[in-house]
JSON list of C-alpha atoms in Angstrom, two decimals:
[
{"chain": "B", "resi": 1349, "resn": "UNK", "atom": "CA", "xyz": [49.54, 138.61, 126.50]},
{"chain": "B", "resi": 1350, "resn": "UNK", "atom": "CA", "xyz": [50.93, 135.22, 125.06]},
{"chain": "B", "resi": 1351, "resn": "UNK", "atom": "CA", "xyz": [49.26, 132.78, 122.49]},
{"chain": "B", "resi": 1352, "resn": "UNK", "atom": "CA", "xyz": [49.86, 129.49, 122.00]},
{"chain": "B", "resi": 1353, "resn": "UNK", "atom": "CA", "xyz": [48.36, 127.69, 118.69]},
{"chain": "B", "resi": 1354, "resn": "UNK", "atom": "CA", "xyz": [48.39, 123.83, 118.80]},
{"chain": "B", "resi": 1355, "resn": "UNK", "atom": "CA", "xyz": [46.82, 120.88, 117.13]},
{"chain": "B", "resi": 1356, "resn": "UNK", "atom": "CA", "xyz": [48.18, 121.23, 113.49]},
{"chain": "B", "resi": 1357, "resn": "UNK", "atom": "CA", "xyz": [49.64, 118.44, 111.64]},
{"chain": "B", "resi": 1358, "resn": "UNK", "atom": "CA", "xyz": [49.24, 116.07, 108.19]},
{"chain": "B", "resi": 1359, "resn": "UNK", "atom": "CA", "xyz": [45.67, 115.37, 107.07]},
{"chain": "B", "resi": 1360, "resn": "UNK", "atom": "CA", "xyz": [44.57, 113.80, 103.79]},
{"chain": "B", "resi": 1361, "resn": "UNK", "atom": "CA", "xyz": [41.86, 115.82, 101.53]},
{"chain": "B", "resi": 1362, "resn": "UNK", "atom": "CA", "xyz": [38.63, 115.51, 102.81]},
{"chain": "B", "resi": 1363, "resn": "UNK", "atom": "CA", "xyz": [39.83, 115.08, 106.39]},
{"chain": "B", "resi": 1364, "resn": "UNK", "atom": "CA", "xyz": [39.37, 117.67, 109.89]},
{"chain": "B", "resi": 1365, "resn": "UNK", "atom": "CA", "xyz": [41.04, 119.06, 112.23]},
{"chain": "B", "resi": 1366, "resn": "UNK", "atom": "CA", "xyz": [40.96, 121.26, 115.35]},
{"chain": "B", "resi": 1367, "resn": "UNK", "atom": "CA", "xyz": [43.32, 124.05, 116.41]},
{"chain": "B", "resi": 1368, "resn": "UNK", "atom": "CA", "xyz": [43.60, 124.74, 119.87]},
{"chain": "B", "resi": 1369, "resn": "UNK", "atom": "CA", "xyz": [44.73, 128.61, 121.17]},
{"chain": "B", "resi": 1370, "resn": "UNK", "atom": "CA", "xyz": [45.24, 129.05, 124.69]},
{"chain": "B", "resi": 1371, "resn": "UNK", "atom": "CA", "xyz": [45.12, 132.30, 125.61]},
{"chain": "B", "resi": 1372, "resn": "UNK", "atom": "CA", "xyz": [47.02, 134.20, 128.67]},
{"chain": "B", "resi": 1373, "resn": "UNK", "atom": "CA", "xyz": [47.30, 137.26, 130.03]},
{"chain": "B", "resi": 1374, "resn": "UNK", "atom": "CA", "xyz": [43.77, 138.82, 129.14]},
{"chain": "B", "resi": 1375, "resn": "UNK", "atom": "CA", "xyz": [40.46, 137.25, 129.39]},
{"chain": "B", "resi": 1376, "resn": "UNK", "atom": "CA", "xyz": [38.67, 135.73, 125.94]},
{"chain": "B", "resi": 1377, "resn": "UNK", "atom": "CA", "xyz": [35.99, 138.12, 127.19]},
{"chain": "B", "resi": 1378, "resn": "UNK", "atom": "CA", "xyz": [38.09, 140.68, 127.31]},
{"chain": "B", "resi": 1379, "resn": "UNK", "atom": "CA", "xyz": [39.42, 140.39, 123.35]},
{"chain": "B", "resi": 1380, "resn": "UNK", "atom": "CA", "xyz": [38.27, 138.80, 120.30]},
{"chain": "B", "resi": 1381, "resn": "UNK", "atom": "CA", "xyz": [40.34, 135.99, 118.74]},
{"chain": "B", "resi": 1382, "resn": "UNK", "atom": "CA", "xyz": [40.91, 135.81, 115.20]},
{"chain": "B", "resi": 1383, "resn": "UNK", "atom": "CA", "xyz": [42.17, 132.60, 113.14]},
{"chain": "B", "resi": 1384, "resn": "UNK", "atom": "CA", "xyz": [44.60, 133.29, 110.42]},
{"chain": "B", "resi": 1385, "resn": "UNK", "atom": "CA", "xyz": [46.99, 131.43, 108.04]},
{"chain": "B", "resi": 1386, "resn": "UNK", "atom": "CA", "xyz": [49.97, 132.06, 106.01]},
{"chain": "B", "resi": 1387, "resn": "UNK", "atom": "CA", "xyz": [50.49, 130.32, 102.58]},
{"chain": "B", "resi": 1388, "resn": "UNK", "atom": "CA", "xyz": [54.14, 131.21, 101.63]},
{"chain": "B", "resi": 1389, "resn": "UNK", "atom": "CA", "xyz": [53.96, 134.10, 98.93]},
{"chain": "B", "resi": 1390, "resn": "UNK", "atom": "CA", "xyz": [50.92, 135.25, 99.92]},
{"chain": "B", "resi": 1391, "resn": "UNK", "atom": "CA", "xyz": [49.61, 138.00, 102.55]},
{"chain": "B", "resi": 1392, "resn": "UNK", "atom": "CA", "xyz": [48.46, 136.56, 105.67]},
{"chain": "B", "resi": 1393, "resn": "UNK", "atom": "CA", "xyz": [44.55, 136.18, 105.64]},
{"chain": "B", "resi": 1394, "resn": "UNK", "atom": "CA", "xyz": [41.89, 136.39, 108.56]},
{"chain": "B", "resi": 1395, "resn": "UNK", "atom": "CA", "xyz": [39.62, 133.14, 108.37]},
{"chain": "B", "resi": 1396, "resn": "UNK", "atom": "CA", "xyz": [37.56, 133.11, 111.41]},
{"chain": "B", "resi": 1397, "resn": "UNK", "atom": "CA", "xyz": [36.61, 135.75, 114.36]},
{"chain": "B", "resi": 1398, "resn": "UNK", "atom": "CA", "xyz": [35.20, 135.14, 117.72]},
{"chain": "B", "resi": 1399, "resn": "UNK", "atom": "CA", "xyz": [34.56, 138.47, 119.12]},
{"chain": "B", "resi": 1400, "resn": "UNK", "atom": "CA", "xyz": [35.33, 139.83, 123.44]},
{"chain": "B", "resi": 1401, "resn": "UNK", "atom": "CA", "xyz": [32.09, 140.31, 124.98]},
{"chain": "B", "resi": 1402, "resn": "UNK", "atom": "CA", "xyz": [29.52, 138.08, 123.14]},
{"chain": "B", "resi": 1403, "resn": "UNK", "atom": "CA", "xyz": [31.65, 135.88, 121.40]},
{"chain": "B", "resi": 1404, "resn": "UNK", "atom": "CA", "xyz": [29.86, 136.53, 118.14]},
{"chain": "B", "resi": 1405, "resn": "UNK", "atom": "CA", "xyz": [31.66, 135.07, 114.97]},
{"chain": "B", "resi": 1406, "resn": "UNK", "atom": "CA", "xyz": [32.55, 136.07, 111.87]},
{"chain": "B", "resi": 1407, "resn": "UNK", "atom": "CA", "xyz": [34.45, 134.05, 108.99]},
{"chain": "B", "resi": 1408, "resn": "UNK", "atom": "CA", "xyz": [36.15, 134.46, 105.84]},
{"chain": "B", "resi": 1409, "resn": "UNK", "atom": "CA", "xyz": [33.92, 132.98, 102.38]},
{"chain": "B", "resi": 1410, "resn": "UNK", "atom": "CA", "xyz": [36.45, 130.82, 101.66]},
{"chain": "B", "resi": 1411, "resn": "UNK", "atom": "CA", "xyz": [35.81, 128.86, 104.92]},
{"chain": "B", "resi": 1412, "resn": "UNK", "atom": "CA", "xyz": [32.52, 129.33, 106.06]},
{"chain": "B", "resi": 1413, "resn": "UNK", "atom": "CA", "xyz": [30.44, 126.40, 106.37]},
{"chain": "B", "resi": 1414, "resn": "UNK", "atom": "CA", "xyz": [33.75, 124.22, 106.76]},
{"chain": "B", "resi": 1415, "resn": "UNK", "atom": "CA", "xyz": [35.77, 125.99, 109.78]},
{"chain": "B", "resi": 1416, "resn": "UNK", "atom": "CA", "xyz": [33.87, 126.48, 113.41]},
{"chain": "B", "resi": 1417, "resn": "UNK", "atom": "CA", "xyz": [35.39, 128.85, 115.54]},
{"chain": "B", "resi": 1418, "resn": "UNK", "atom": "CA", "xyz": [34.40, 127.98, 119.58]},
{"chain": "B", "resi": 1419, "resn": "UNK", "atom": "CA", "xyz": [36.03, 129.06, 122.99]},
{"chain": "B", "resi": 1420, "resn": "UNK", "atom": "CA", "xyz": [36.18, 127.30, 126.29]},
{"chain": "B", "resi": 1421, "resn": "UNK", "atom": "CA", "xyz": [36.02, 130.52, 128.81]},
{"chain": "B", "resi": 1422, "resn": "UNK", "atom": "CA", "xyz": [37.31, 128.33, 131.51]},
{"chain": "B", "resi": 1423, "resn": "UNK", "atom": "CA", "xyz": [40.05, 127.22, 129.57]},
{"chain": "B", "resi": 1424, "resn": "UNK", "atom": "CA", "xyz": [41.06, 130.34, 128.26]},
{"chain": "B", "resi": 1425, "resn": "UNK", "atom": "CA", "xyz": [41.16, 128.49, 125.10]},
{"chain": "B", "resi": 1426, "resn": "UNK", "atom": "CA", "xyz": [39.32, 129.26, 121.54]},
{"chain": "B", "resi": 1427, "resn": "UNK", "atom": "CA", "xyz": [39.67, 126.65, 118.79]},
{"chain": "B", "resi": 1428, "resn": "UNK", "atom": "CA", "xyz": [38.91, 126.35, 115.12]},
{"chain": "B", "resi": 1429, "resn": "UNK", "atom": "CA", "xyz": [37.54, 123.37, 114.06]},
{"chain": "B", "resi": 1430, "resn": "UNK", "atom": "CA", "xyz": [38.30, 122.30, 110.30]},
{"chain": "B", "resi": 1431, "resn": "UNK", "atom": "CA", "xyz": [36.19, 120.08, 108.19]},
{"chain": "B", "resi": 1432, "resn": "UNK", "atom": "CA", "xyz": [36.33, 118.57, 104.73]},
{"chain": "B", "resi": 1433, "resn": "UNK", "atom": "CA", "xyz": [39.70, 120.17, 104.71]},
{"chain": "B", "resi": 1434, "resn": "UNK", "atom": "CA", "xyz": [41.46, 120.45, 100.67]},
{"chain": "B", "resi": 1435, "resn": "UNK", "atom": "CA", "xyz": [44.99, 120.86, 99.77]},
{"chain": "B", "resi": 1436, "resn": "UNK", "atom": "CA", "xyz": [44.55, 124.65, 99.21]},
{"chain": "B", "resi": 1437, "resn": "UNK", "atom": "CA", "xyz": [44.29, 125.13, 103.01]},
{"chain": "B", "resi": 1438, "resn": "UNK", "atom": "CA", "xyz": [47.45, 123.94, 103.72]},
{"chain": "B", "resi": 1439, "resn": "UNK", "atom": "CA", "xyz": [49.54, 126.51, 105.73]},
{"chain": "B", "resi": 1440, "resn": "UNK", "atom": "CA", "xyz": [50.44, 127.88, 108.59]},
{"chain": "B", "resi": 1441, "resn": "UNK", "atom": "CA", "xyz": [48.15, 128.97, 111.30]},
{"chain": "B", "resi": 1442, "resn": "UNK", "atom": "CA", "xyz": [48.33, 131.49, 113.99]},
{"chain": "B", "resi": 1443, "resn": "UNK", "atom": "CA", "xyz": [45.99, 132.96, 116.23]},
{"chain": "B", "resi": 1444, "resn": "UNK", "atom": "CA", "xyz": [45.58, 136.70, 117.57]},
{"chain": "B", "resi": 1445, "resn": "UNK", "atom": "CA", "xyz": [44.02, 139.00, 119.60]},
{"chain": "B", "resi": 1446, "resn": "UNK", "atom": "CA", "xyz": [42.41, 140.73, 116.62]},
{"chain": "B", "resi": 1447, "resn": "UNK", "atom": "CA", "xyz": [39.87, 140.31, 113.72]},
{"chain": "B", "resi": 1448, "resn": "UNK", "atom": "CA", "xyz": [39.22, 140.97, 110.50]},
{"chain": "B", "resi": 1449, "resn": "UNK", "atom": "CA", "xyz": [42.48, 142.09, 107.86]},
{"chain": "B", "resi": 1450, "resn": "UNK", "atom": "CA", "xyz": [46.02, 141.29, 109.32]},
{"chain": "B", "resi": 1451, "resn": "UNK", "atom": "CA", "xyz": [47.76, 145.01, 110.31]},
{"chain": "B", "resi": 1452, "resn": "UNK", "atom": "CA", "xyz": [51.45, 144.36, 110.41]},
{"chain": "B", "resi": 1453, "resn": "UNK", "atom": "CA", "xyz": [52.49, 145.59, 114.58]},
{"chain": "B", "resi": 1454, "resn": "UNK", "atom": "CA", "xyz": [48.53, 144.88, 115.80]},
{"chain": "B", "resi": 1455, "resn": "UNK", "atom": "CA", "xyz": [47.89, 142.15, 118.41]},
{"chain": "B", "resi": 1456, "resn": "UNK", "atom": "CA", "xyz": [48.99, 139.75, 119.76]},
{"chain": "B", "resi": 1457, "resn": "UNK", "atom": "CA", "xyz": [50.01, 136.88, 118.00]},
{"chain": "B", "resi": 1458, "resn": "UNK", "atom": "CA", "xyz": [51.08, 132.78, 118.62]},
{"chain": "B", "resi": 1459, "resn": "UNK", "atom": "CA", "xyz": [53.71, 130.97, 117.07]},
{"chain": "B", "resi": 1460, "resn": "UNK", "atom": "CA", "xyz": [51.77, 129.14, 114.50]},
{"chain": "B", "resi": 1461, "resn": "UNK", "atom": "CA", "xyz": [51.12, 125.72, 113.77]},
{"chain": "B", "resi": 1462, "resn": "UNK", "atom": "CA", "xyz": [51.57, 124.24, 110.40]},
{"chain": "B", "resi": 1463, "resn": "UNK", "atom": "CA", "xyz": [48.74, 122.24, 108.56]},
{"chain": "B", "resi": 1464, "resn": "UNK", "atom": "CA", "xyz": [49.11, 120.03, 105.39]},
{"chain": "B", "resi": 1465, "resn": "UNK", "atom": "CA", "xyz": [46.68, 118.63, 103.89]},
{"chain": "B", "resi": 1466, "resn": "UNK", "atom": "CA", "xyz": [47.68, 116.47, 101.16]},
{"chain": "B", "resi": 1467, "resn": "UNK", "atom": "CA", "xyz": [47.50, 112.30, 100.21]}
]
């Protein structure tokens, strides 16, 4: 299973964004695809969930209402948009095949694409 996270870059506050994660090697209704970022110093944190089956999501409080998780089945490909975006999101962001708190060893993970927001 490989993931490949794309679509970060340099936004100014107030600004969006969408994350692309294409997904190969299993099926997005085969596994649920979590969103997650890394602030350095800080444990990694699960933002956004888009389960197997029904593709049911889930996200962290500190996003919800801002960040849409979506998937393109054909494309193998989930995405996160990310709206009215503030300097405190600024990190890096992977996705997995997992949800919910970030087990060191489970999943599958991408690279990681970096997003700063800042002016």
């Amino acid at each position: 299973v490989q993931l490949q996270a794309s679509g970060g870059g340099q936004v100014q506050p107030g600004g969006s964004l969408r994350l692309s994660c294409l997904v190969s090697g299993v099926t997005l209704a085969q596994s649920g695809i979590g969103w997650y970022r890394l602030v350095p110093g800080k444990e990694r944190k699960g933002l956004a969930c888009i389960s197997g089956e029904r593709g049911r999501t889930t996200y962290d409080p500190s996003v919800r209402g801002r960040f849409t998780i979506t998937r393109d089945n054909a494309k193998n490909t989930v995405y996160l948009q990310m709206n009215n975006l503030s300097p405190e999101d600024t990190a890096v962001y992977s996705c997995a095949t997992m949800c919910g708190n970030y087990v060191p060893g489970l999943g599958s993970w991408g690279q990681g694409t970096q997003v700063t927001v800042s002016s």
